[in-house]
Short mmCIF file of C-alpha atoms in Angstrom, two decimals:
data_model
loop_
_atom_site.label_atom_id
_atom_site.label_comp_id
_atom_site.label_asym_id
_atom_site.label_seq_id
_atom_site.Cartn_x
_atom_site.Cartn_y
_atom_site.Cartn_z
CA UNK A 1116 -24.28 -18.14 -39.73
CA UNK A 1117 -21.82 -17.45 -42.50
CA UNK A 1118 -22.42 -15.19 -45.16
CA UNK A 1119 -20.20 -14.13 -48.15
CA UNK A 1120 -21.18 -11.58 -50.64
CA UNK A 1121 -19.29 -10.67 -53.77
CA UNK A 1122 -15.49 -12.18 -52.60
CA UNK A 1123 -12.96 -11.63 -54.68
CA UNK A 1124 -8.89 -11.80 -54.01
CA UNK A 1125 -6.52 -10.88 -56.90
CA UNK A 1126 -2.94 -11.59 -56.72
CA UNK A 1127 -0.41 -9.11 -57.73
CA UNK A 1128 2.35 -10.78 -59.89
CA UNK A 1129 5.21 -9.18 -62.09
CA UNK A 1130 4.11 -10.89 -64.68
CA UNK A 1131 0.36 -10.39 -64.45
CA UNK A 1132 -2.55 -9.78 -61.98
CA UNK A 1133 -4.40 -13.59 -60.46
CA UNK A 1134 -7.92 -13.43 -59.56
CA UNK A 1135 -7.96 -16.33 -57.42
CA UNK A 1136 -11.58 -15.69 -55.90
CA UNK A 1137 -13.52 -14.65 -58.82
CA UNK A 1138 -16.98 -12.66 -57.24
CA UNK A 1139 -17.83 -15.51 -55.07
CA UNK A 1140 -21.50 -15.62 -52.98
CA UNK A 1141 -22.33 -18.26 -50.43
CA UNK A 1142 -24.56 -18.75 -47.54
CA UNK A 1143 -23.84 -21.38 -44.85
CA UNK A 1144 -26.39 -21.88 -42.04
CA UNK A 1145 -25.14 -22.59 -38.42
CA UNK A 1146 -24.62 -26.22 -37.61
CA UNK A 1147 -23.97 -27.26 -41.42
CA UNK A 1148 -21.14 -29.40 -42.66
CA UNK A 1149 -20.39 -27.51 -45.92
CA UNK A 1150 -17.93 -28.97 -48.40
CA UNK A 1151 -15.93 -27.36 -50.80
CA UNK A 1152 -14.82 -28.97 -53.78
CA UNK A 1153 -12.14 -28.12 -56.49
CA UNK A 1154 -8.94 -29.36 -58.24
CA UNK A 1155 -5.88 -27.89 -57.85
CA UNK A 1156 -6.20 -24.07 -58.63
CA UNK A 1157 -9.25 -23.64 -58.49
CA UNK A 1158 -9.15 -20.86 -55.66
CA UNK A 1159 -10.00 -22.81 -52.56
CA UNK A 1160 -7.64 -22.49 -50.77
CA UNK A 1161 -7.32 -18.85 -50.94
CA UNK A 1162 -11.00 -19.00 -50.24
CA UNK A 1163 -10.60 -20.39 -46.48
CA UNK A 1164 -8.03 -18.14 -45.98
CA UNK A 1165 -10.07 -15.53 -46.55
CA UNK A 1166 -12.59 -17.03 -44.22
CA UNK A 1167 -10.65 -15.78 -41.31
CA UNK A 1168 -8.83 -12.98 -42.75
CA UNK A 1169 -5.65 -14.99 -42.99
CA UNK A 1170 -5.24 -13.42 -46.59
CA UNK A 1171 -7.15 -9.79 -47.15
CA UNK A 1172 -10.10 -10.08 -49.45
CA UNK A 1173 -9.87 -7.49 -52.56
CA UNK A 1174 -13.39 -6.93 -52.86
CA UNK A 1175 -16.30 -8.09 -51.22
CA UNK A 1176 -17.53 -9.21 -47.49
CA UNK A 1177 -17.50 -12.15 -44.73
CA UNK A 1178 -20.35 -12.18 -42.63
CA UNK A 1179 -19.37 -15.06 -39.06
CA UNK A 1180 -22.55 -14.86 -36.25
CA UNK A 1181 -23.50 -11.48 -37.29
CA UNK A 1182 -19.88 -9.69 -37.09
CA UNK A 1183 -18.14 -8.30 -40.61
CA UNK A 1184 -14.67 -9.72 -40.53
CA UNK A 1185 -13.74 -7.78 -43.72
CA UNK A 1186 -14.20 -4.39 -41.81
CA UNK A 1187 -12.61 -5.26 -38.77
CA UNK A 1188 -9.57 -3.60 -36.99
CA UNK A 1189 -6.39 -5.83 -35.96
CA UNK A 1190 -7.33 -5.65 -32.65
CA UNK A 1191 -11.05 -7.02 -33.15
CA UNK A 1192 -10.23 -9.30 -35.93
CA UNK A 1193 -7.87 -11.49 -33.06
CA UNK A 1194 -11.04 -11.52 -30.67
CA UNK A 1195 -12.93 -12.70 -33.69
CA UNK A 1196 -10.57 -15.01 -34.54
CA UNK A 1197 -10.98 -17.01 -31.24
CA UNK A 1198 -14.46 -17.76 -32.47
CA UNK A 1199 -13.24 -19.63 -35.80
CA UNK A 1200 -10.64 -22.95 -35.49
CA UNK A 1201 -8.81 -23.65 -38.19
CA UNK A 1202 -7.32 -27.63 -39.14
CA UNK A 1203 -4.38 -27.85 -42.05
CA UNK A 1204 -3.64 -30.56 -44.04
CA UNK A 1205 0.23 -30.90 -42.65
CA UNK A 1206 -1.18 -30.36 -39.00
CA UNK A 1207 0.98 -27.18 -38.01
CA UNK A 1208 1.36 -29.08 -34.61
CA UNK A 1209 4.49 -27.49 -32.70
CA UNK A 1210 6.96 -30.10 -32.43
CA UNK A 1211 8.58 -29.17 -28.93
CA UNK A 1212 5.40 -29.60 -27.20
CA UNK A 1213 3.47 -32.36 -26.06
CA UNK A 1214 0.04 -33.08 -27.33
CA UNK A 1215 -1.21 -31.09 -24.13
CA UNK A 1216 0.64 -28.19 -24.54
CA UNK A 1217 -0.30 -28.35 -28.00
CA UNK A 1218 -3.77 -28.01 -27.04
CA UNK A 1219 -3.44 -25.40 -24.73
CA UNK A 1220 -1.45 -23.04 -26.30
CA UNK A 1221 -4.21 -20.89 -27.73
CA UNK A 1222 -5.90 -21.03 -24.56
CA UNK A 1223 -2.08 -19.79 -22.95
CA UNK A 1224 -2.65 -17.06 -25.97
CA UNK A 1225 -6.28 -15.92 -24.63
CA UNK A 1226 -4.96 -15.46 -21.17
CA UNK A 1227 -7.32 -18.49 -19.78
CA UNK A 1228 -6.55 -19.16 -15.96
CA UNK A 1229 -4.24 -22.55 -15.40
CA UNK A 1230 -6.54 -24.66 -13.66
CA UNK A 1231 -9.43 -23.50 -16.42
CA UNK A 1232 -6.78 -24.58 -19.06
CA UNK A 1233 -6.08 -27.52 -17.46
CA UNK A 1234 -9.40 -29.01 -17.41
CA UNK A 1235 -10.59 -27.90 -20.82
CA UNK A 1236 -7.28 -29.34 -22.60
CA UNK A 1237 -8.25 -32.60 -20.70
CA UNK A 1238 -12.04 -32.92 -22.17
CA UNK A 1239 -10.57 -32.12 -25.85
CA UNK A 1240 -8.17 -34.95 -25.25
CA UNK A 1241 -10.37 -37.25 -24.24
CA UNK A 1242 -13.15 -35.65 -26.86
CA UNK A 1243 -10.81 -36.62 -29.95
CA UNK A 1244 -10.02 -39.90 -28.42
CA UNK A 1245 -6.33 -39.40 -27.42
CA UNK A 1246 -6.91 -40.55 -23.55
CA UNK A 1247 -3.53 -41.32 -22.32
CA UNK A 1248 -1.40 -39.46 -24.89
CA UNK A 1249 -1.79 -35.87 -23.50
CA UNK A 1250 2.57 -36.41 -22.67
CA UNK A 1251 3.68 -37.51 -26.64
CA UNK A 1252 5.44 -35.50 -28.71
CA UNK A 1253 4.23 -34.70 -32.34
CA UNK A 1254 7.13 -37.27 -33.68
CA UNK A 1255 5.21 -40.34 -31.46
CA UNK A 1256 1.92 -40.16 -33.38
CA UNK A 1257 0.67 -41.28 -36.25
CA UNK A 1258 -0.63 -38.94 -39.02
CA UNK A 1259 -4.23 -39.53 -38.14
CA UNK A 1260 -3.56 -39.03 -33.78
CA UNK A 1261 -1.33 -35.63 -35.02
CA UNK A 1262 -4.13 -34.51 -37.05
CA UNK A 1263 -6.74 -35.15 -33.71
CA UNK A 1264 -4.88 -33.22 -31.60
CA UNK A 1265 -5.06 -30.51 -34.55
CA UNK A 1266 -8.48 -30.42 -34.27
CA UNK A 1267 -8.82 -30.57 -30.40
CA UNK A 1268 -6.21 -27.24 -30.58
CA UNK A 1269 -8.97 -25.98 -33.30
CA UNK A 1270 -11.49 -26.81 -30.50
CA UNK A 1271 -9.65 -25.16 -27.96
CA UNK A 1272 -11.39 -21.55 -27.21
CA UNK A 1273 -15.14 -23.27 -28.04
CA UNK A 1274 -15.02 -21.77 -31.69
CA UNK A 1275 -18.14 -21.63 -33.24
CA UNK A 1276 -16.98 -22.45 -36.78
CA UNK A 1277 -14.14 -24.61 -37.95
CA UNK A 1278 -12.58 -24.07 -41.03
CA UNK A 1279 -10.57 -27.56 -42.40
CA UNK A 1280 -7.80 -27.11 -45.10
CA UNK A 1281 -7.89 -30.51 -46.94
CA UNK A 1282 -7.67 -32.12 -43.37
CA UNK A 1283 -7.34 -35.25 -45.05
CA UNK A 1284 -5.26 -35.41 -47.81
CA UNK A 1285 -2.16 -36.37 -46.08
CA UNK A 1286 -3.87 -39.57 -44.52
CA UNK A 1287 -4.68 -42.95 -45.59
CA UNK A 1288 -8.18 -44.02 -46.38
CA UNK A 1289 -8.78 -45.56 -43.07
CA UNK A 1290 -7.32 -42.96 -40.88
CA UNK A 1291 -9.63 -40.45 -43.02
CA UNK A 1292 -12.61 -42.11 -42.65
CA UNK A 1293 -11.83 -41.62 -38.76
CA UNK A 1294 -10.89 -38.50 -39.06
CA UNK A 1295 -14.35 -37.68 -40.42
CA UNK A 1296 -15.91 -39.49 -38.03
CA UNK A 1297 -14.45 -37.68 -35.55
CA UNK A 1298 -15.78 -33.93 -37.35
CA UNK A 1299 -18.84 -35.53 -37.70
CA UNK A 1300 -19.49 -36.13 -34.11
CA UNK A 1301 -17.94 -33.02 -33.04
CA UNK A 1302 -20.59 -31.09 -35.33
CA UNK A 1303 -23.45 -33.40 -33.37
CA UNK A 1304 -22.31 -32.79 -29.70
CA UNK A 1305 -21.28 -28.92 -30.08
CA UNK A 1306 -23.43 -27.67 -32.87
CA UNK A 1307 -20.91 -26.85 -34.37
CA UNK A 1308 -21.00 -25.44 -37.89
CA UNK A 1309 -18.13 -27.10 -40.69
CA UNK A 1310 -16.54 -25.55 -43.75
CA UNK A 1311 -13.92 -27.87 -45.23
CA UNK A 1312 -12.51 -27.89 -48.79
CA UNK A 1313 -11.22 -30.80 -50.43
CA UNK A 1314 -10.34 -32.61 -53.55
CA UNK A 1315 -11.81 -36.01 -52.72
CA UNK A 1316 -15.76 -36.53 -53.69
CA UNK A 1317 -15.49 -39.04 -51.03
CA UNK A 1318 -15.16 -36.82 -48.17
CA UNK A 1319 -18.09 -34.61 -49.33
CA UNK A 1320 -20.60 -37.77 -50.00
CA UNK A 1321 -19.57 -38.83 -46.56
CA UNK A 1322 -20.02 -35.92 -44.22
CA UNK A 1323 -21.12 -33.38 -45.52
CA UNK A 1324 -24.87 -31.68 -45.75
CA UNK A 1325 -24.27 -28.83 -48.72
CA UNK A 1326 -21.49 -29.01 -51.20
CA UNK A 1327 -20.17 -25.67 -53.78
CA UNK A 1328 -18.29 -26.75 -56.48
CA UNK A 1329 -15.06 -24.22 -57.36
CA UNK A 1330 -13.56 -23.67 -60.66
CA UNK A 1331 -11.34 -20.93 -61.99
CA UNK A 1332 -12.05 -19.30 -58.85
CA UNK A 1333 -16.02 -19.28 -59.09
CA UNK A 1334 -18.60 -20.91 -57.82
CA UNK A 1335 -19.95 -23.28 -60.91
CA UNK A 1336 -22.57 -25.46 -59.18
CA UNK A 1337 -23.93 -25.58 -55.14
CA UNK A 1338 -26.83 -27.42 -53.68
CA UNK A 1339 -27.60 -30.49 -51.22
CA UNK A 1340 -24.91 -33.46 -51.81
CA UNK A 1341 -27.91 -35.89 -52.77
CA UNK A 1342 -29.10 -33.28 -55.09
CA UNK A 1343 -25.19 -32.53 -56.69
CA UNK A 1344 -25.02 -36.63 -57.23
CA UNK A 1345 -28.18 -36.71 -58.05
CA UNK A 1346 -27.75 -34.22 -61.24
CA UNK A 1347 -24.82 -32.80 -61.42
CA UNK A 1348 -24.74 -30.19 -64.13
CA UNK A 1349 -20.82 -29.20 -64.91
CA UNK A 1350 -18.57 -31.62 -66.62
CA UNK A 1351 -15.98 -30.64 -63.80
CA UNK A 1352 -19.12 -31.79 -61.40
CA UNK A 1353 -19.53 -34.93 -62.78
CA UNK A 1354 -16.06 -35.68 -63.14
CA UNK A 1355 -16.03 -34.99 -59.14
CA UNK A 1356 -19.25 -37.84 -58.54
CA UNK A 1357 -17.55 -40.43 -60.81
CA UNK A 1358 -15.10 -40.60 -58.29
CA UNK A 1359 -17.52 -42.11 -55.63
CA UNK A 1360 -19.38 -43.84 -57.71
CA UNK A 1361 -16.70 -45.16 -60.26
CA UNK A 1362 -18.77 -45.24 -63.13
CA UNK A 1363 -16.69 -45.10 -66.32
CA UNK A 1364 -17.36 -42.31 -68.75
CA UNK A 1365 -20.55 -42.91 -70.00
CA UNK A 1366 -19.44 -41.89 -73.92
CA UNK A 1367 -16.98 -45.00 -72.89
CA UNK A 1368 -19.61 -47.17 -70.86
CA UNK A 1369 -22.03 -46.72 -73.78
CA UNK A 1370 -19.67 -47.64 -76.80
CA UNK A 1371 -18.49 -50.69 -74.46
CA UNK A 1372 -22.05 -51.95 -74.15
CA UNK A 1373 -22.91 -51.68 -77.98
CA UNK A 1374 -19.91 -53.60 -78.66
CA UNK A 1375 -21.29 -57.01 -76.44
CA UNK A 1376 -25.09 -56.36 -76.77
CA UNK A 1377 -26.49 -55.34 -79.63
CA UNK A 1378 -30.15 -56.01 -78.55
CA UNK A 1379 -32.86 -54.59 -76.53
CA UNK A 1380 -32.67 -51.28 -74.50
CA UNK A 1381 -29.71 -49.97 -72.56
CA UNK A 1382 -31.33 -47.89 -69.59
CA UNK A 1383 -30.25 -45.79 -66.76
CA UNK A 1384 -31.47 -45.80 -63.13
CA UNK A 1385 -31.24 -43.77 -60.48
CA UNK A 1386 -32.06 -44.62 -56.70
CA UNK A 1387 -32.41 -42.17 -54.23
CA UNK A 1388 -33.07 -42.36 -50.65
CA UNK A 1389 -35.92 -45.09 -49.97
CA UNK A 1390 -35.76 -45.97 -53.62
CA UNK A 1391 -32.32 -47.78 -52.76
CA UNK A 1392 -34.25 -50.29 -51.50
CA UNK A 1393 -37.10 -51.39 -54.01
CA UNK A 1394 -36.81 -54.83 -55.30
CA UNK A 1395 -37.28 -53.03 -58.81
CA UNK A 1396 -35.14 -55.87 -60.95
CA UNK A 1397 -37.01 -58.52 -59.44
CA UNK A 1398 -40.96 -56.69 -59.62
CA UNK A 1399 -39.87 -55.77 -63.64
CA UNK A 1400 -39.45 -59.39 -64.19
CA UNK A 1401 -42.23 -60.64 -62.12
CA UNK A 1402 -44.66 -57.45 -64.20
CA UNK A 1403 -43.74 -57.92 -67.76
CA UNK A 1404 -42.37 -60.02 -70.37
CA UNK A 1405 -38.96 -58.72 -70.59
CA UNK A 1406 -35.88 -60.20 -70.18
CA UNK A 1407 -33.17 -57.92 -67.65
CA UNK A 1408 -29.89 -57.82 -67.83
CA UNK A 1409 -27.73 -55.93 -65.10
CA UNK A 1410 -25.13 -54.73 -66.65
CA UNK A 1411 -23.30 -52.27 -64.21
CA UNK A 1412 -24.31 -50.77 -61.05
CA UNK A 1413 -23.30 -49.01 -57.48
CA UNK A 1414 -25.13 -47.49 -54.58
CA UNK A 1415 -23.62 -45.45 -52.16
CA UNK A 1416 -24.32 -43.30 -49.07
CA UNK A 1417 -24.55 -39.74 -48.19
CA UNK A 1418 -25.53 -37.47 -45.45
CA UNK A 1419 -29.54 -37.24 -46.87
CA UNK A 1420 -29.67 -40.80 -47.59
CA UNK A 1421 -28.27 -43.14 -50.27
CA UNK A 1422 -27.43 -43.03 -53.66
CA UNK A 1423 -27.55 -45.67 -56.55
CA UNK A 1424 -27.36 -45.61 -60.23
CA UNK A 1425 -27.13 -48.58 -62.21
CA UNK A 1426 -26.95 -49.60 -66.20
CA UNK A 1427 -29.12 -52.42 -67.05
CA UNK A 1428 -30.33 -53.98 -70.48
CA UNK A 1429 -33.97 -54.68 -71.11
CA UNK A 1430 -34.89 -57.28 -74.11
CA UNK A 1431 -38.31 -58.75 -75.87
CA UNK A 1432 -41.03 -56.75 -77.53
CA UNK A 1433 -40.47 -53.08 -77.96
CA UNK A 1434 -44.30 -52.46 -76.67
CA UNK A 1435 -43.61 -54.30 -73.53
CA UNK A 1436 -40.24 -52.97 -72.68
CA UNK A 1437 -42.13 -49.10 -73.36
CA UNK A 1438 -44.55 -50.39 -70.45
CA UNK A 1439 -41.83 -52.08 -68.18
CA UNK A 1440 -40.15 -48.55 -68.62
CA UNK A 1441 -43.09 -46.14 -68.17
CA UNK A 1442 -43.65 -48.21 -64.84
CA UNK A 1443 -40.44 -47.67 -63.58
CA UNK A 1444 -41.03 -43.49 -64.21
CA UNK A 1445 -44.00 -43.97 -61.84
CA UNK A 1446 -42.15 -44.52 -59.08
CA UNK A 1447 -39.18 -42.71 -57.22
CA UNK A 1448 -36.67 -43.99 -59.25
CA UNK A 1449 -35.53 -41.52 -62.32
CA UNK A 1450 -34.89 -43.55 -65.60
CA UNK A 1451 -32.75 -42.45 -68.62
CA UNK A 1452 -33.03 -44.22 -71.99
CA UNK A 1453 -29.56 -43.82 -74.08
CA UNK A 1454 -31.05 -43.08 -77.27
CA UNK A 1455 -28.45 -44.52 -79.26
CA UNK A 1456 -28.05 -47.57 -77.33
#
């Protein structure tokens, strides 16, 4: 659906040249909910800009449904453009219109009939759930109903991607999590396919199906979410999961353990999917002659299924706890012994 070869977008300064996109390469298939995740400068912005031409790529190409964007004409490019919605974090709504004319303005841009417009502004409303407010003004909504009729003015010309610009970063967790409940269910009934970017892990572990983590304007680590929380491989990665998961740094974790118990083994678990729900704990004590001590733990969920990792201690005889562990590696749950623990 979406391919990107090579991207790159240097900014020219007084001072000094920017590379903001740094040779970047992705593939996105159609009907995806892909996440992209970086702190502040890391390029991504500038990348979903780019998706749509809003900024002028210095090198490299953008491949939407089969049509180069980054060889287009003016004239093409707008006809293109129709086919890609975009959603801002500061929802870009035009404050003299009513939600409906909100709506409909791109559709007023494409020269769609009155009656046509009509009727299509009236599904969106009802679509993003704003029944009834189609006659507010941008100052009588809250930040989460503003940022629905963004999207359903996104929606408007049946897009086939939609491109979201930290569409949640003004809101409070509530209204976010509705807000992505919402682009969730809009990417079930129309196929259609996602790109977001974001600073919050939360939003990726929550909706999304692939994740590409930016730094310094590169691509540093990409994959399924499950698989990114699963092992993440970067430090800037990691820093990213221990935001869902809220697992203190495990130099910290570790030293805070080996201060209050000095015996047994301190072991790592991981739980993925199905493994979530194993009474592990309980068949470990039922198996062998070890005492088990949770000692911190969290499970969470994600698009391919959930996630857990938990810290537990294991004490008694060294022999047993080596068979109590090698029968926890022979299932689906990962274990990792802290070697200093």
């Amino acid at each position: 659906m979406i391919t990107i070869k090579g991207l790159s977008k240097i900014f020219h300064t007084k001072d000094q040249d920017v590379r903001a996109v740094d040779d970047l390469s992705l593939e996105i298939n159609k009907g995806e909910i892909y996440g992209v995740i970086g702190y502040s400068g890391a390029g991504k912005s500038t990348f979903i800009r780019l998706l749509n031409r809003l900024e002028d790529p210095t090198e490299g190409s953008i491949w939407v449904d089969d049509q180069n964007l980054t060889s287009m004409n003016k004239g093409k490019l707008r006809l293109a453009r129709q086919e890609i919605g975009m959603i801002f974090q500061h929802f870009n709504l035009l404050w003299s219109r009513t939600v409906h004319d909100n709506i409909a303005f791109p559709l007023e841009i494409a020269g769609v009939p009155r009656a046509e417009r009509q009727k299509r502004v009236n599904d969106l409303i009802e679509l993003v759930g704003l029944k009834g407010r189609g006659g507010s003004y941008p100052s009588q909504l809250s930040g989460g109903q503003k940022q629905r009729v963004g999207i359903a003015r996104a929606l408007a010309n049946n897009p086939k991607v939609l491109l979201c610009d930290e569409a949640t970063s003004a809101l409070d967790p509530e209204t976010t999590d509705s807000i992505l409940d919402l682009l969730v269910d809009i990417n079930e009934k129309l196929g259609l396919t996602i790109v977001l970017i974001t600073h919050e892990m939360h939003v990726i572990r929550k909706i999304c199906h692939q994740v590409a983590v930016m730094e310094q304007g590169k691509i540093v680590e990409q994959g399924e979410v499950l698989d990114v929380f699963l092992h993440p491989q970067r430090q800037v990665t990691k820093k990213f999961v221990d935001q869902v998961m809220g697992d203190p740094e495990k130099e910290t974790s570790m030293q805070v353990i080996k201060n209050n118990y000095e015996a047994g083994e301190i072991i790592r678990l991981h739980f993925v999917g199905e493994s979530t729900n194993q009474a592990l704990i309980s068949e470990i004590s039922r198996k062998f002659t070890v005492d088990v001590n949770i000692l911190h733990g969290k499970i969470t969920q994600t698009q391919k299924g959930a996630y857990g990792t938990m810290y537990v201690q294991f004490e008694g005889e060294q022999d047993e706890i080596n068979r109590a562990i090698h029968y926890i590696q022979s299932t689906s749950v990962e274990v990792e012994v802290d070697p200093d623990a």
